[in-house]
PDB file of N, CA and C in Angstrom:
ATOM      1  N   MET A  13    -111.766 104.607 120.260  1.00 78.00           N
ATOM      2  CA  MET A  13    -112.223 104.338 118.920  1.00 78.00           C
ATOM      3  C   MET A  13    -111.733 105.403 117.950  1.00 78.00           C
ATOM      4  N   ASP A  14    -111.750 106.677 118.392  1.00 86.00           N
ATOM      5  CA  ASP A  14    -111.282 107.755 117.524  1.00 86.00           C
ATOM      6  C   ASP A  14    -109.797 107.619 117.218  1.00 86.00           C
ATOM      7  N   SER A  15    -108.997 107.194 118.197  1.00 93.00           N
ATOM      8  CA  SER A  15    -107.561 107.040 117.950  1.00 93.00           C
ATOM      9  C   SER A  15    -107.303 105.886 116.973  1.00 93.00           C
ATOM     10  N   PHE A  16    -108.150 104.848 117.037  1.00 91.00           N
ATOM     11  CA  PHE A  16    -108.014 103.720 116.114  1.00 91.00           C
ATOM     12  C   PHE A  16    -108.275 104.179 114.680  1.00 91.00           C
ATOM     13  N   ILE A  17    -109.321 104.966 114.488  1.00 93.00           N
ATOM     14  CA  ILE A  17    -109.658 105.481 113.161  1.00 93.00           C
ATOM     15  C   ILE A  17    -108.568 106.435 112.670  1.00 93.00           C
ATOM     16  N   SER A  18    -108.056 107.262 113.563  1.00 95.00           N
ATOM     17  CA  SER A  18    -106.977 108.183 113.207  1.00 95.00           C
ATOM     18  C   SER A  18    -105.727 107.411 112.801  1.00 95.00           C
ATOM     19  N   THR A  19    -105.434 106.342 113.538  1.00 96.00           N
ATOM     20  CA  THR A  19    -104.259 105.522 113.223  1.00 96.00           C
ATOM     21  C   THR A  19    -104.410 104.878 111.844  1.00 96.00           C
ATOM     22  N   ILE A  20    -105.585 104.359 111.551  1.00 96.00           N
ATOM     23  CA  ILE A  20    -105.834 103.746 110.242  1.00 96.00           C
ATOM     24  C   ILE A  20    -105.706 104.794 109.138  1.00 96.00           C
ATOM     25  N   ALA A  21    -106.229 105.978 109.366  1.00 96.00           N
ATOM     26  CA  ALA A  21    -106.138 107.051 108.369  1.00 96.00           C
ATOM     27  C   ALA A  21    -104.687 107.432 108.113  1.00 96.00           C
ATOM     28  N   ILE A  22    -103.893 107.503 109.164  1.00 97.00           N
ATOM     29  CA  ILE A  22    -102.474 107.843 109.019  1.00 97.00           C
ATOM     30  C   ILE A  22    -101.738 106.743 108.258  1.00 97.00           C
ATOM     31  N   VAL A  23    -102.032 105.492 108.593  1.00 97.00           N
ATOM     32  CA  VAL A  23    -101.392 104.368 107.903  1.00 97.00           C
ATOM     33  C   VAL A  23    -101.737 104.404 106.414  1.00 97.00           C
ATOM     34  N   ILE A  24    -102.996 104.627 106.087  1.00 98.00           N
ATOM     35  CA  ILE A  24    -103.415 104.700 104.684  1.00 98.00           C
ATOM     36  C   ILE A  24    -102.736 105.873 103.981  1.00 98.00           C
ATOM     37  N   ALA A  25    -102.637 107.005 104.653  1.00 98.00           N
ATOM     38  CA  ALA A  25    -101.984 108.178 104.057  1.00 98.00           C
ATOM     39  C   ALA A  25    -100.502 107.905 103.795  1.00 98.00           C
ATOM     40  N   VAL A  26     -99.836 107.246 104.740  1.00 98.00           N
ATOM     41  CA  VAL A  26     -98.405 106.924 104.568  1.00 98.00           C
ATOM     42  C   VAL A  26     -98.221 105.939 103.419  1.00 98.00           C
ATOM     43  N   ILE A  27     -99.057 104.922 103.352  1.00 98.00           N
ATOM     44  CA  ILE A  27     -98.974 103.948 102.260  1.00 98.00           C
ATOM     45  C   ILE A  27     -99.214 104.647 100.918  1.00 98.00           C
ATOM     46  N   SER A  28    -100.191 105.523 100.863  1.00 98.00           N
ATOM     47  CA  SER A  28    -100.480 106.269  99.649  1.00 98.00           C
ATOM     48  C   SER A  28     -99.294 107.140  99.240  1.00 98.00           C
ATOM     49  N   LEU A  29     -98.680 107.790 100.198  1.00 98.00           N
ATOM     50  CA  LEU A  29     -97.516 108.629  99.929  1.00 98.00           C
ATOM     51  C   LEU A  29     -96.364 107.792  99.376  1.00 98.00           C
ATOM     52  N   ILE A  30     -96.117 106.645  99.965  1.00 98.00           N
ATOM     53  CA  ILE A  30     -95.046 105.759  99.497  1.00 98.00           C
ATOM     54  C   ILE A  30     -95.321 105.294  98.074  1.00 98.00           C
ATOM     55  N   ILE A  31     -96.550 104.903  97.795  1.00 98.00           N
ATOM     56  CA  ILE A  31     -96.908 104.454  96.442  1.00 98.00           C
ATOM     57  C   ILE A  31     -96.725 105.591  95.443  1.00 98.00           C
ATOM     58  N   ASN A  32     -97.128 106.796  95.816  1.00 98.00           N
ATOM     59  CA  ASN A  32     -96.960 107.942  94.920  1.00 98.00           C
ATOM     60  C   ASN A  32     -95.493 108.229  94.636  1.00 98.00           C
ATOM     61  N   ILE A  33     -94.645 108.120  95.644  1.00 98.00           N
ATOM     62  CA  ILE A  33     -93.206 108.333  95.450  1.00 98.00           C
ATOM     63  C   ILE A  33     -92.631 107.280  94.508  1.00 98.00           C
ATOM     64  N   VAL A  34     -93.006 106.024  94.727  1.00 98.00           N
ATOM     65  CA  VAL A  34     -92.523 104.943  93.868  1.00 98.00           C
ATOM     66  C   VAL A  34     -92.985 105.163  92.425  1.00 98.00           C
ATOM     67  N   LEU A  35     -94.240 105.538  92.242  1.00 98.00           N
ATOM     68  CA  LEU A  35     -94.755 105.773  90.892  1.00 98.00           C
ATOM     69  C   LEU A  35     -94.080 106.977  90.235  1.00 98.00           C
ATOM     70  N   PHE A  36     -93.788 108.007  90.992  1.00 98.00           N
ATOM     71  CA  PHE A  36     -93.087 109.178  90.461  1.00 98.00           C
ATOM     72  C   PHE A  36     -91.699 108.786  89.967  1.00 98.00           C
ATOM     73  N   ILE A  37     -90.985 107.993  90.745  1.00 98.00           N
ATOM     74  CA  ILE A  37     -89.652 107.521  90.344  1.00 98.00           C
ATOM     75  C   ILE A  37     -89.757 106.680  89.074  1.00 98.00           C
ATOM     76  N   LYS A  38     -90.765 105.826  89.006  1.00 98.00           N
ATOM     77  CA  LYS A  38     -90.952 104.979  87.823  1.00 98.00           C
ATOM     78  C   LYS A  38     -91.247 105.824  86.591  1.00 98.00           C
ATOM     79  N   VAL A  39     -92.052 106.860  86.730  1.00 98.00           N
ATOM     80  CA  VAL A  39     -92.357 107.747  85.606  1.00 98.00           C
ATOM     81  C   VAL A  39     -91.083 108.424  85.109  1.00 98.00           C
ATOM     82  N   ILE A  40     -90.246 108.879  86.010  1.00 98.00           N
ATOM     83  CA  ILE A  40     -88.987 109.513  85.616  1.00 98.00           C
ATOM     84  C   ILE A  40     -88.109 108.522  84.859  1.00 98.00           C
ATOM     85  N   GLN A  41     -88.019 107.290  85.350  1.00 98.00           N
ATOM     86  CA  GLN A  41     -87.226 106.266  84.668  1.00 98.00           C
ATOM     87  C   GLN A  41     -87.773 105.988  83.276  1.00 98.00           C
ATOM     88  N   LEU A  42     -89.091 105.894  83.152  1.00 98.00           N
ATOM     89  CA  LEU A  42     -89.691 105.623  81.851  1.00 98.00           C
ATOM     90  C   LEU A  42     -89.484 106.788  80.880  1.00 98.00           C
ATOM     91  N   LYS A  43     -89.521 108.020  81.382  1.00 98.00           N
ATOM     92  CA  LYS A  43     -89.251 109.176  80.528  1.00 98.00           C
ATOM     93  C   LYS A  43     -87.827 109.136  79.998  1.00 98.00           C
ATOM     94  N   LYS A  44     -86.870 108.786  80.858  1.00 97.00           N
ATOM     95  CA  LYS A  44     -85.472 108.677  80.421  1.00 97.00           C
ATOM     96  C   LYS A  44     -85.320 107.576  79.376  1.00 97.00           C
ATOM     97  N   GLU A  45     -85.973 106.457  79.601  1.00 97.00           N
ATOM     98  CA  GLU A  45     -85.910 105.348  78.653  1.00 97.00           C
ATOM     99  C   GLU A  45     -86.533 105.739  77.308  1.00 97.00           C
ATOM    100  N   LEU A  46     -87.659 106.436  77.345  1.00 96.00           N
ATOM    101  CA  LEU A  46     -88.306 106.898  76.119  1.00 96.00           C
ATOM    102  C   LEU A  46     -87.408 107.859  75.359  1.00 96.00           C
ATOM    103  N   GLU A  47     -86.755 108.755  76.055  1.00 94.00           N
ATOM    104  CA  GLU A  47     -85.851 109.704  75.408  1.00 94.00           C
ATOM    105  C   GLU A  47     -84.681 108.963  74.758  1.00 94.00           C
ATOM    106  N   HIS A  48     -84.191 107.934  75.429  1.00 93.00           N
ATOM    107  CA  HIS A  48     -83.108 107.124  74.861  1.00 93.00           C
ATOM    108  C   HIS A  48     -83.572 106.429  73.582  1.00 93.00           C
ATOM    109  N   VAL A  49     -84.780 105.894  73.587  1.00 91.00           N
ATOM    110  CA  VAL A  49     -85.331 105.226  72.397  1.00 91.00           C
ATOM    111  C   VAL A  49     -85.506 106.241  71.271  1.00 91.00           C
ATOM    112  N   LYS A  50     -85.983 107.428  71.600  1.00 89.00           N
ATOM    113  CA  LYS A  50     -86.146 108.466  70.582  1.00 89.00           C
ATOM    114  C   LYS A  50     -84.804 108.813  69.944  1.00 89.00           C
ATOM    115  N   GLN A  51     -83.769 108.945  70.768  1.00 87.00           N
ATOM    116  CA  GLN A  51     -82.444 109.280  70.254  1.00 87.00           C
ATOM    117  C   GLN A  51     -81.901 108.179  69.349  1.00 87.00           C
ATOM    118  N   SER A  52     -82.130 106.937  69.727  1.00 85.00           N
ATOM    119  CA  SER A  52     -81.571 105.826  68.951  1.00 85.00           C
ATOM    120  C   SER A  52     -82.318 105.593  67.646  1.00 85.00           C
ATOM    121  N   THR A  53     -83.548 106.064  67.533  1.00 84.00           N
ATOM    122  CA  THR A  53     -84.318 105.860  66.307  1.00 84.00           C
ATOM    123  C   THR A  53     -84.327 107.090  65.410  1.00 84.00           C
ATOM    124  N   ARG A  54     -83.707 108.147  65.841  1.00 84.00           N
ATOM    125  CA  ARG A  54     -83.683 109.371  65.046  1.00 84.00           C
ATOM    126  C   ARG A  54     -82.722 109.194  63.867  1.00 84.00           C
ATOM    127  N   LEU A  55     -83.186 109.564  62.683  1.00 82.00           N
ATOM    128  CA  LEU A  55     -82.366 109.457  61.487  1.00 82.00           C
ATOM    129  C   LEU A  55     -81.507 110.705  61.325  1.00 82.00           C
ATOM    130  N   THR A  56     -80.283 110.490  60.859  1.00 85.00           N
ATOM    131  CA  THR A  56     -79.439 111.642  60.555  1.00 85.00           C
ATOM    132  C   THR A  56     -79.835 112.174  59.180  1.00 85.00           C
ATOM    133  N   ARG A  57     -79.412 113.367  58.872  1.00 86.00           N
ATOM    134  CA  ARG A  57     -79.714 113.980  57.575  1.00 86.00           C
ATOM    135  C   ARG A  57     -79.120 113.127  56.449  1.00 86.00           C
ATOM    136  N   GLU A  58     -77.916 112.601  56.667  1.00 89.00           N
ATOM    137  CA  GLU A  58     -77.257 111.774  55.648  1.00 89.00           C
ATOM    138  C   GLU A  58     -78.049 110.484  55.379  1.00 89.00           C
ATOM    139  N   GLU A  59     -78.515 109.845  56.433  1.00 90.00           N
ATOM    140  CA  GLU A  59     -79.317 108.628  56.268  1.00 90.00           C
ATOM    141  C   GLU A  59     -80.613 108.928  55.525  1.00 90.00           C
ATOM    142  N   LEU A  60     -81.220 110.034  55.863  1.00 90.00           N
ATOM    143  CA  LEU A  60     -82.466 110.427  55.208  1.00 90.00           C
ATOM    144  C   LEU A  60     -82.239 110.723  53.727  1.00 90.00           C
ATOM    145  N   ASP A  61     -81.141 111.373  53.407  1.00 91.00           N
ATOM    146  CA  ASP A  61     -80.818 111.643  52.003  1.00 91.00           C
ATOM    147  C   ASP A  61     -80.621 110.349  51.222  1.00 91.00           C
ATOM    148  N   LYS A  62     -79.936 109.384  51.815  1.00 93.00           N
ATOM    149  CA  LYS A  62     -79.721 108.092  51.149  1.00 93.00           C
ATOM    150  C   LYS A  62     -81.059 107.381  50.904  1.00 93.00           C
ATOM    151  N   ILE A  63     -81.931 107.410  51.891  1.00 93.00           N
ATOM    152  CA  ILE A  63     -83.238 106.769  51.744  1.00 93.00           C
ATOM    153  C   ILE A  63     -84.037 107.449  50.630  1.00 93.00           C
ATOM    154  N   ASN A  64     -84.027 108.763  50.605  1.00 93.00           N
ATOM    155  CA  ASN A  64     -84.752 109.491  49.561  1.00 93.00           C
ATOM    156  C   ASN A  64     -84.166 109.207  48.181  1.00 93.00           C
ATOM    157  N   GLU A  65     -82.856 109.112  48.106  1.00 94.00           N
ATOM    158  CA  GLU A  65     -82.211 108.796  46.833  1.00 94.00           C
ATOM    159  C   GLU A  65     -82.623 107.406  46.340  1.00 94.00           C
ATOM    160  N   ARG A  66     -82.626 106.440  47.215  1.00 93.00           N
ATOM    161  CA  ARG A  66     -83.041 105.086  46.844  1.00 93.00           C
ATOM    162  C   ARG A  66     -84.508 105.040  46.425  1.00 93.00           C
ATOM    163  N   LEU A  67     -85.338 105.780  47.151  1.00 92.00           N
ATOM    164  CA  LEU A  67     -86.757 105.831  46.783  1.00 92.00           C
ATOM    165  C   LEU A  67     -86.952 106.449  45.400  1.00 92.00           C
ATOM    166  N   SER A  68     -86.244 107.511  45.123  1.00 91.00           N
ATOM    167  CA  SER A  68     -86.397 108.148  43.820  1.00 91.00           C
ATOM    168  C   SER A  68     -85.885 107.228  42.707  1.00 91.00           C
ATOM    169  N   ARG A  69     -84.795 106.496  42.956  1.00 89.00           N
ATOM    170  CA  ARG A  69     -84.319 105.527  41.970  1.00 89.00           C
ATOM    171  C   ARG A  69     -85.350 104.431  41.751  1.00 89.00           C
ATOM    172  N   PHE A  70     -85.947 103.974  42.839  1.00 88.00           N
ATOM    173  CA  PHE A  70     -86.966 102.929  42.727  1.00 88.00           C
ATOM    174  C   PHE A  70     -88.175 103.411  41.942  1.00 88.00           C
ATOM    175  N   LYS A  71     -88.602 104.635  42.212  1.00 86.00           N
ATOM    176  CA  LYS A  71     -89.738 105.209  41.482  1.00 86.00           C
ATOM    177  C   LYS A  71     -89.423 105.339  39.999  1.00 86.00           C
ATOM    178  N   ASN A  72     -88.221 105.794  39.686  1.00 87.00           N
ATOM    179  CA  ASN A  72     -87.818 105.961  38.286  1.00 87.00           C
ATOM    180  C   ASN A  72     -87.692 104.597  37.602  1.00 87.00           C
ATOM    181  N   PHE A  73     -87.287 103.599  38.310  1.00 83.00           N
ATOM    182  CA  PHE A  73     -87.144 102.257  37.762  1.00 83.00           C
ATOM    183  C   PHE A  73     -88.499 101.670  37.376  1.00 83.00           C
ATOM    184  N   LYS A  74     -89.530 101.973  38.150  1.00 71.00           N
ATOM    185  CA  LYS A  74     -90.873 101.445  37.898  1.00 71.00           C
ATOM    186  C   LYS A  74     -91.500 102.030  36.646  1.00 71.00           C
ATOM    187  N   LYS A  75     -91.096 103.237  36.250  1.00 60.00           N
ATOM    188  CA  LYS A  75     -91.724 103.935  35.107  1.00 60.00           C
ATOM    189  C   LYS A  75     -91.375 103.296  33.807  1.00 60.00           C
TER     190      LYS A  75
END
C-alpha cells in the first residue's frame, strides 16, 4: 500500500513538473510577443512631432 501511494505521489509530482515547464515556456513566448507589440506601437520622435503639430493647428483653428 505504501509503494502504491509513493507511486501516485511521484506521478503527480512528475505531471506537476511537466505542467510547470510548459507554462514557463508559454510565459517566455508571451513576453517576447508583448515586447514585439510594444516595439511596433512605439512612436518615433518625428511621428510625435507631426501629431503635436496637427493638434496645435486644430486647436488654433477652433479659436
